[in-house]
Amino acid sequence: MSQVASIGGFVKQYQVTIDPNRLLAYNIPITKIMDAIRKSNRDVEGRVIEFSGVEYMVRGRGYIRNISDIENIPLGTSAEGTPLLLKDIARIQLGPEIRRGLAELDGKGEVAGGIVIVRFGENVLSVIDRVKDKIARDINPSLPQGVKIVVTYDRSELIRAAIDTLREEIIKLTVAVSVVCIVFLFHLPSALVVILTLPIAILMSFILMYYMGVTANIMSLSGIAIAIGAMVDASIIMVENAHKKLEEWESQGRQGNQVRPGAVKSRTDVIIDSAVEVGPSLFFALLVITVGFFPVFTLQAQAGRLFKPLAYTKTFAMLFASFLAVTLTPMLMTIFIRGKIRPEERNPISIVLHWLYEPIASAALRFRKTVIFLAVIIMALTAYPYMKLGTEFMPPLYEGTLFYMPVTVPGASISEAARLLQMQDKLIKSIPEVSQVFGKAGRAETATDPAPVEMFETVINLKPEAQWRKGMTVDKLKDELNEKLTIPGVANSFTMPIKARLDMLSTGIRTPVGIKILGADLAVIEKIGLQLEALLKDIPGTRSVYAERSTTGFFLDFRVKRAEAARYGLTVDDVQEVIQSAIGGMNLTTTVEGRERYTVNLRYPRGLRNSIESLNRVLVPLMPGAVGGATGASASSGMGGASSAGGASAIAQVPLGQLADIAIVKGPGGIKSEEGMLTAYVYIDFSGRDVGGYVTEARAKVASLEIPTGYRLVWSGEYEYIIKTHERLKIALPLTAFIIFVLIYFNTRSFTKTAIVLLAVPFSLVGSFWLLYLLHYNMSIAVWVGLIALAGLDAETGVVMLLYLELSYEEWQRKGLLVGRAALREAIMHGAVKRIRPKIMTVSVILAGLVPIMFSHGAGSDVMKRIAAPMVGGVVTSTILELIIYPAIYMIWKGRGLDKEDKG
């Protein structure tokens, strides 16, 4: 824990209220009182003294401990020796220190609070648990009667809910994948080979996560969740291929096979040979999936912080799956694949698959050019849903808590802020779905919170969704709150606590979209902002638009007239010292009362400083001997002076109005700068639209605005993230595609085969974009991560589809049966139809690992759905198109080779 920042309540202060009439009567300058107070509050040390061989440390104890100590501060004595004390010319009382922040709970009134700030890099959940334990064990028992600690924001609930959601999904996916293996293989011991590989790979991933400091969170667990299906693909294909080879081995009387005719082979030899046959291709396929996530590692800033844990865990999982596929899986196969292996022809799943697929494959080979043309048309039609997709940075991660951050006009006093905050909290608490409202105005006592008084931050804790009104959603709830909180001078904005902090830290914009106006003159910047506010408020979907009023700070300026001050021998500092103390109230010293520290403040009574006329009459003392100053009963200024208690010469005092011009002016309440230029923000909150579509329409409308030379607009908020991430992906995606191409080429040793494998990518985009369109999902970084993961899966399924066509072609060639197009067609049909089971198994386990995510519900599920959706749609369409198009393309490619041989 870094610190606990207090917010709200009052801090005790010793307040010394000076009566200027008594100052004049006793002929005492205010500066003398300031010095007397400072000198009456200090401890000193006198080194050491020795008595009877014992050393004593000398201390002079003089700290102020109570009001009486202040009241009895001496200012002088009369001729008779009567002391003049501070209480004779001032009223001393306890009061509150000036405050720049307050807190309110449930619309019932002000409270005091504390904000626990966690150190950077610490485990938040662990810190929260320790804080709760400390409160329950040590703090609660010591609280005074009637005082209790109420938790108003607890992030641990969200963390646990998200982790529980992901944990449940991982268990469901593991079970689903296991069931698919058992159903397709119809041999429990063989299925155990696959089932055992999965938890081992996951466990190894967790071990590496621990040593690399990657915590269990939404993103890191999502990486494992989306990898589960692909992790067992290699094991499934190796087991299925072993089944096929064992069937052939059994049918040949357990003798040799096509690989080594006549050789006597054991069951273990057959299993090893089957693994060697498909192992290299599978290893490269899994390696491609691993490398395919390289673009995610290139993401920076918020996108990088969010998705790198996912990329790490998915990469760990696939690396260990690749390693186990070529080491552990063959060993487990020799142990578990025992007993009677049911032939594929007698497997009910295979029978159905053959019955469905054989006529389709036959028609595809017969009308291959027509099939390819139709596939091109289908891919071209995919442009329609793609063009209709909106864009956003991230899908909304529902945190279970809303964060209300309205924008108000600058200059509100602390009392007005308290009134407005309580009114807002009371309105919010009246919503049935709201369980608790904690409002904060201004800043907490920490350097990490430089908020002005007019900045409100309200945490809205909601009841469980089961207790909501029928049909109520988060967006509807925001709209209802927005209508209820329609208050003149307040622009509403709703977000969520974690998202708000990330947005403000990274861009400074606390709404989904914002505009930064950069220039040299704040007045011109404010004018541009007001023009933008008027232009954008009518765009459909806009909740609120608020341009910062850069020059609406209110100031009471005292401009010292140097020439007049010089006539009285006063410097600017002499005048400003009075302004600082008598008018503003100056903290002169700090008392030390055990572990407590309180300030001592000096100022004039409120009635003598509540108008400019009163301020003009504030007295500035002239020092004895000053030019123009009085040495007798009167001063050159005409001000009368009274004799002091000690009979000293009278001290002249000059009204402040003679030494300074006092005026109320407007100016910047705060100044922002970026890129070396002055800056102001325009905050835009909207609903029911995607960020990209909204900004596109807004930019078109803003294009009509004439921006002066030297000024420019920068679109920020989520839109800034989108642009930065897209720029980075424009470089990373082509580079990754090239690496994948090279890896597949090293495996196939053929440009044609590599191109055929990579056709799976456009095939998959058909399903991805249509499913995203039907689900009304926007293109976000989460969707792009899903598409990147899909590219790796496409390469794997493409390799598997092509692998069996190649194996069948080589078998026909080895047997000398490849003597014409009819034989080629027969070989392709064998490789396509007879080996349909491993292909469908591969796809089925991938889908079994992804489809349950689409039906998940809970914290973190929205992000997972956006990652899984393009993968689900893409795997389905790429599988259908690959099963139909690959045989047709392969027939055309190999058929040309036969034509050349015939001509030869």
GROMACS .gro file of N, CA and C in nm, residues 422-489:
model
  204
  422GLN      N    1  -2.487   1.662  -0.280
  422GLN     CA    2  -2.589   1.592  -0.203
  422GLN      C    3  -2.717   1.576  -0.285
  423MET      N    4  -2.752   1.677  -0.361
  423MET     CA    5  -2.872   1.668  -0.445
  423MET      C    6  -2.856   1.560  -0.551
  424GLN      N    7  -2.739   1.554  -0.615
  424GLN     CA    8  -2.715   1.451  -0.716
  424GLN      C    9  -2.721   1.311  -0.655
  425ASP      N   10  -2.656   1.293  -0.540
  425ASP     CA   11  -2.654   1.161  -0.477
  425ASP      C   12  -2.793   1.115  -0.437
  426LYS      N   13  -2.876   1.211  -0.392
  426LYS     CA   14  -3.013   1.176  -0.351
  426LYS      C   15  -3.093   1.131  -0.473
  427LEU      N   16  -3.076   1.198  -0.586
  427LEU     CA   17  -3.146   1.159  -0.709
  427LEU      C   18  -3.100   1.022  -0.758
  428ILE      N   19  -2.969   0.998  -0.752
  428ILE     CA   20  -2.917   0.868  -0.798
  428ILE      C   21  -2.967   0.756  -0.709
  429LYS      N   22  -2.969   0.779  -0.577
  429LYS     CA   23  -3.010   0.674  -0.482
  429LYS      C   24  -3.157   0.637  -0.500
  430SER      N   25  -3.236   0.724  -0.563
  430SER     CA   26  -3.378   0.694  -0.583
  430SER      C   27  -3.403   0.591  -0.692
  431ILE      N   28  -3.301   0.560  -0.773
  431ILE     CA   29  -3.314   0.458  -0.877
  431ILE      C   30  -3.318   0.320  -0.809
  432PRO      N   31  -3.415   0.235  -0.840
  432PRO     CA   32  -3.429   0.105  -0.771
  432PRO      C   33  -3.307   0.014  -0.781
  433GLU      N   34  -3.231   0.023  -0.891
  433GLU     CA   35  -3.117  -0.068  -0.910
  433GLU      C   36  -2.992  -0.026  -0.832
  434VAL      N   37  -2.995   0.094  -0.773
  434VAL     CA   38  -2.878   0.148  -0.704
  434VAL      C   39  -2.880   0.104  -0.557
  435SER      N   40  -2.769   0.049  -0.510
  435SER     CA   41  -2.762   0.006  -0.371
  435SER      C   42  -2.689   0.109  -0.283
  436GLN      N   43  -2.594   0.182  -0.341
  436GLN     CA   44  -2.516   0.278  -0.262
  436GLN      C   45  -2.457   0.384  -0.353
  437VAL      N   46  -2.450   0.507  -0.303
  437VAL     CA   47  -2.391   0.618  -0.379
  437VAL      C   48  -2.288   0.688  -0.291
  438PHE      N   49  -2.167   0.697  -0.340
  438PHE     CA   50  -2.062   0.770  -0.269
  438PHE      C   51  -2.009   0.879  -0.360
  439GLY      N   52  -2.034   1.004  -0.319
  439GLY     CA   53  -1.994   1.117  -0.402
  439GLY      C   54  -1.873   1.189  -0.346
  440LYS      N   55  -1.792   1.237  -0.436
  440LYS     CA   56  -1.671   1.312  -0.398
  440LYS      C   57  -1.663   1.436  -0.484
  441ALA      N   58  -1.637   1.549  -0.421
  441ALA     CA   59  -1.615   1.674  -0.493
  441ALA      C   60  -1.479   1.728  -0.454
  442GLY      N   61  -1.404   1.776  -0.553
  442GLY     CA   62  -1.272   1.830  -0.522
  442GLY      C   63  -1.169   1.720  -0.504
  443ARG      N   64  -1.065   1.751  -0.430
  443ARG     CA   65  -0.950   1.664  -0.421
  443ARG      C   66  -0.938   1.598  -0.284
  444ALA      N   67  -0.878   1.480  -0.286
  444ALA     CA   68  -0.840   1.414  -0.162
  444ALA      C   69  -0.703   1.468  -0.121
  445GLU      N   70  -0.664   1.439   0.002
  445GLU     CA   71  -0.536   1.489   0.053
  445GLU      C   72  -0.421   1.403   0.003
  446THR      N   73  -0.395   1.413  -0.128
  446THR     CA   74  -0.287   1.338  -0.189
  446THR      C   75  -0.242   1.409  -0.316
  447ALA      N   76  -0.115   1.396  -0.346
  447ALA     CA   77  -0.061   1.459  -0.467
  447ALA      C   78  -0.111   1.391  -0.594
  448THR      N   79  -0.171   1.272  -0.582
  448THR     CA   80  -0.219   1.200  -0.700
  448THR      C   81  -0.359   1.245  -0.742
  449ASP      N   82  -0.417   1.340  -0.671
  449ASP     CA   83  -0.555   1.382  -0.701
  449ASP      C   84  -0.564   1.535  -0.707
  450PRO      N   85  -0.520   1.595  -0.817
  450PRO     CA   86  -0.523   1.742  -0.826
  450PRO      C   87  -0.656   1.796  -0.879
  451ALA      N   88  -0.768   1.742  -0.830
  451ALA     CA   89  -0.899   1.779  -0.884
  451ALA      C   90  -0.945   1.913  -0.827
  452PRO      N   91  -1.006   1.998  -0.909
  452PRO     CA   92  -1.064   2.123  -0.858
  452PRO      C   93  -1.195   2.094  -0.785
  453VAL      N   94  -1.246   2.193  -0.712
  453VAL     CA   95  -1.369   2.174  -0.634
  453VAL      C   96  -1.487   2.137  -0.723
  454GLU      N   97  -1.491   2.193  -0.844
  454GLU     CA   98  -1.606   2.168  -0.931
  454GLU      C   99  -1.601   2.032  -1.001
  455MET      N  100  -1.501   1.953  -0.973
  455MET     CA  101  -1.491   1.820  -1.033
  455MET      C  102  -1.555   1.717  -0.940
  456PHE      N  103  -1.665   1.656  -0.986
  456PHE     CA  104  -1.737   1.558  -0.907
  456PHE      C  105  -1.705   1.417  -0.957
  457GLU      N  106  -1.689   1.325  -0.864
  457GLU     CA  107  -1.667   1.184  -0.897
  457GLU      C  108  -1.755   1.101  -0.804
  458THR      N  109  -1.855   1.035  -0.861
  458THR     CA  110  -1.953   0.962  -0.780
  458THR      C  111  -1.951   0.815  -0.816
  459VAL      N  112  -1.925   0.730  -0.717
  459VAL     CA  113  -1.927   0.585  -0.735
  459VAL      C  114  -2.069   0.536  -0.711
  460ILE      N  115  -2.127   0.471  -0.811
  460ILE     CA  116  -2.264   0.419  -0.801
  460ILE      C  117  -2.258   0.267  -0.795
  461ASN      N  118  -2.274   0.212  -0.676
  461ASN     CA  119  -2.275   0.067  -0.659
  461ASN      C  120  -2.415   0.013  -0.689
  462LEU      N  121  -2.421  -0.088  -0.774
  462LEU     CA  122  -2.549  -0.142  -0.820
  462LEU      C  123  -2.582  -0.274  -0.750
  463LYS      N  124  -2.709  -0.302  -0.742
  463LYS     CA  125  -2.754  -0.430  -0.687
  463LYS      C  126  -2.722  -0.541  -0.787
  464PRO      N  127  -2.721  -0.669  -0.744
  464PRO     CA  128  -2.705  -0.780  -0.840
  464PRO      C  129  -2.811  -0.773  -0.949
  465GLU      N  130  -2.776  -0.813  -1.069
  465GLU     CA  131  -2.867  -0.799  -1.183
  465GLU      C  132  -2.997  -0.875  -1.163
  466ALA      N  133  -2.994  -0.979  -1.079
  466ALA     CA  134  -3.117  -1.055  -1.052
  466ALA      C  135  -3.222  -0.968  -0.984
  467GLN      N  136  -3.180  -0.859  -0.918
  467GLN     CA  137  -3.272  -0.771  -0.847
  467GLN      C  138  -3.314  -0.649  -0.930
  468TRP      N  139  -3.270  -0.645  -1.056
  468TRP     CA  140  -3.306  -0.530  -1.141
  468TRP      C  141  -3.448  -0.546  -1.194
  469ARG      N  142  -3.506  -0.434  -1.237
  469ARG     CA  143  -3.636  -0.439  -1.302
  469ARG      C  144  -3.627  -0.517  -1.433
  470LYS      N  145  -3.737  -0.579  -1.471
  470LYS     CA  146  -3.739  -0.662  -1.591
  470LYS      C  147  -3.705  -0.578  -1.714
  471GLY      N  148  -3.613  -0.628  -1.795
  471GLY     CA  149  -3.575  -0.558  -1.918
  471GLY      C  150  -3.471  -0.450  -1.900
  472MET      N  151  -3.428  -0.425  -1.776
  472MET     CA  152  -3.330  -0.319  -1.750
  472MET      C  153  -3.190  -0.365  -1.788
  473THR      N  154  -3.118  -0.280  -1.858
  473THR     CA  155  -2.979  -0.306  -1.894
  473THR      C  156  -2.893  -0.190  -1.845
  474VAL      N  157  -2.762  -0.207  -1.857
  474VAL     CA  158  -2.671  -0.100  -1.812
  474VAL      C  159  -2.692   0.027  -1.894
  475ASP      N  160  -2.709   0.012  -2.026
  475ASP     CA  161  -2.729   0.131  -2.111
  475ASP      C  162  -2.860   0.201  -2.078
  476LYS      N  163  -2.966   0.122  -2.053
  476LYS     CA  164  -3.094   0.184  -2.016
  476LYS      C  165  -3.082   0.254  -1.881
  477LEU      N  166  -3.005   0.194  -1.791
  477LEU     CA  167  -2.984   0.254  -1.659
  477LEU      C  168  -2.911   0.387  -1.672
  478LYS      N  169  -2.810   0.393  -1.759
  478LYS     CA  170  -2.738   0.518  -1.782
  478LYS      C  171  -2.830   0.625  -1.838
  479ASP      N  172  -2.917   0.584  -1.933
  479ASP     CA  173  -3.010   0.680  -1.992
  479ASP      C  174  -3.107   0.734  -1.888
  480GLU      N  175  -3.156   0.645  -1.799
  480GLU     CA  176  -3.248   0.689  -1.694
  480GLU      C  177  -3.179   0.784  -1.596
  481LEU      N  178  -3.055   0.752  -1.561
  481LEU     CA  179  -2.979   0.840  -1.472
  481LEU      C  180  -2.955   0.974  -1.538
  482ASN      N  181  -2.925   0.971  -1.668
  482ASN     CA  182  -2.899   1.095  -1.742
  482ASN      C  183  -3.022   1.186  -1.741
  483GLU      N  184  -3.140   1.128  -1.757
  483GLU     CA  185  -3.262   1.207  -1.755
  483GLU      C  186  -3.290   1.262  -1.615
  484LYS      N  187  -3.268   1.179  -1.515
  484LYS     CA  188  -3.297   1.220  -1.377
  484LYS      C  189  -3.202   1.330  -1.330
  485LEU      N  190  -3.080   1.330  -1.383
  485LEU     CA  191  -2.977   1.425  -1.338
  485LEU      C  192  -2.963   1.544  -1.432
  486THR      N  193  -3.073   1.581  -1.495
  486THR     CA  194  -3.070   1.699  -1.582
  486THR      C  195  -3.075   1.824  -1.494
  487ILE      N  196  -2.959   1.881  -1.468
  487ILE     CA  197  -2.944   1.996  -1.378
  487ILE      C  198  -2.879   2.110  -1.457
  488PRO      N  199  -2.936   2.231  -1.454
  488PRO     CA  200  -2.875   2.343  -1.528
  488PRO      C  201  -2.728   2.364  -1.488
  489GLY      N  202  -2.644   2.381  -1.589
  489GLY     CA  203  -2.502   2.406  -1.562
  489GLY      C  204  -2.420   2.282  -1.540
   0.00000   0.00000   0.00000
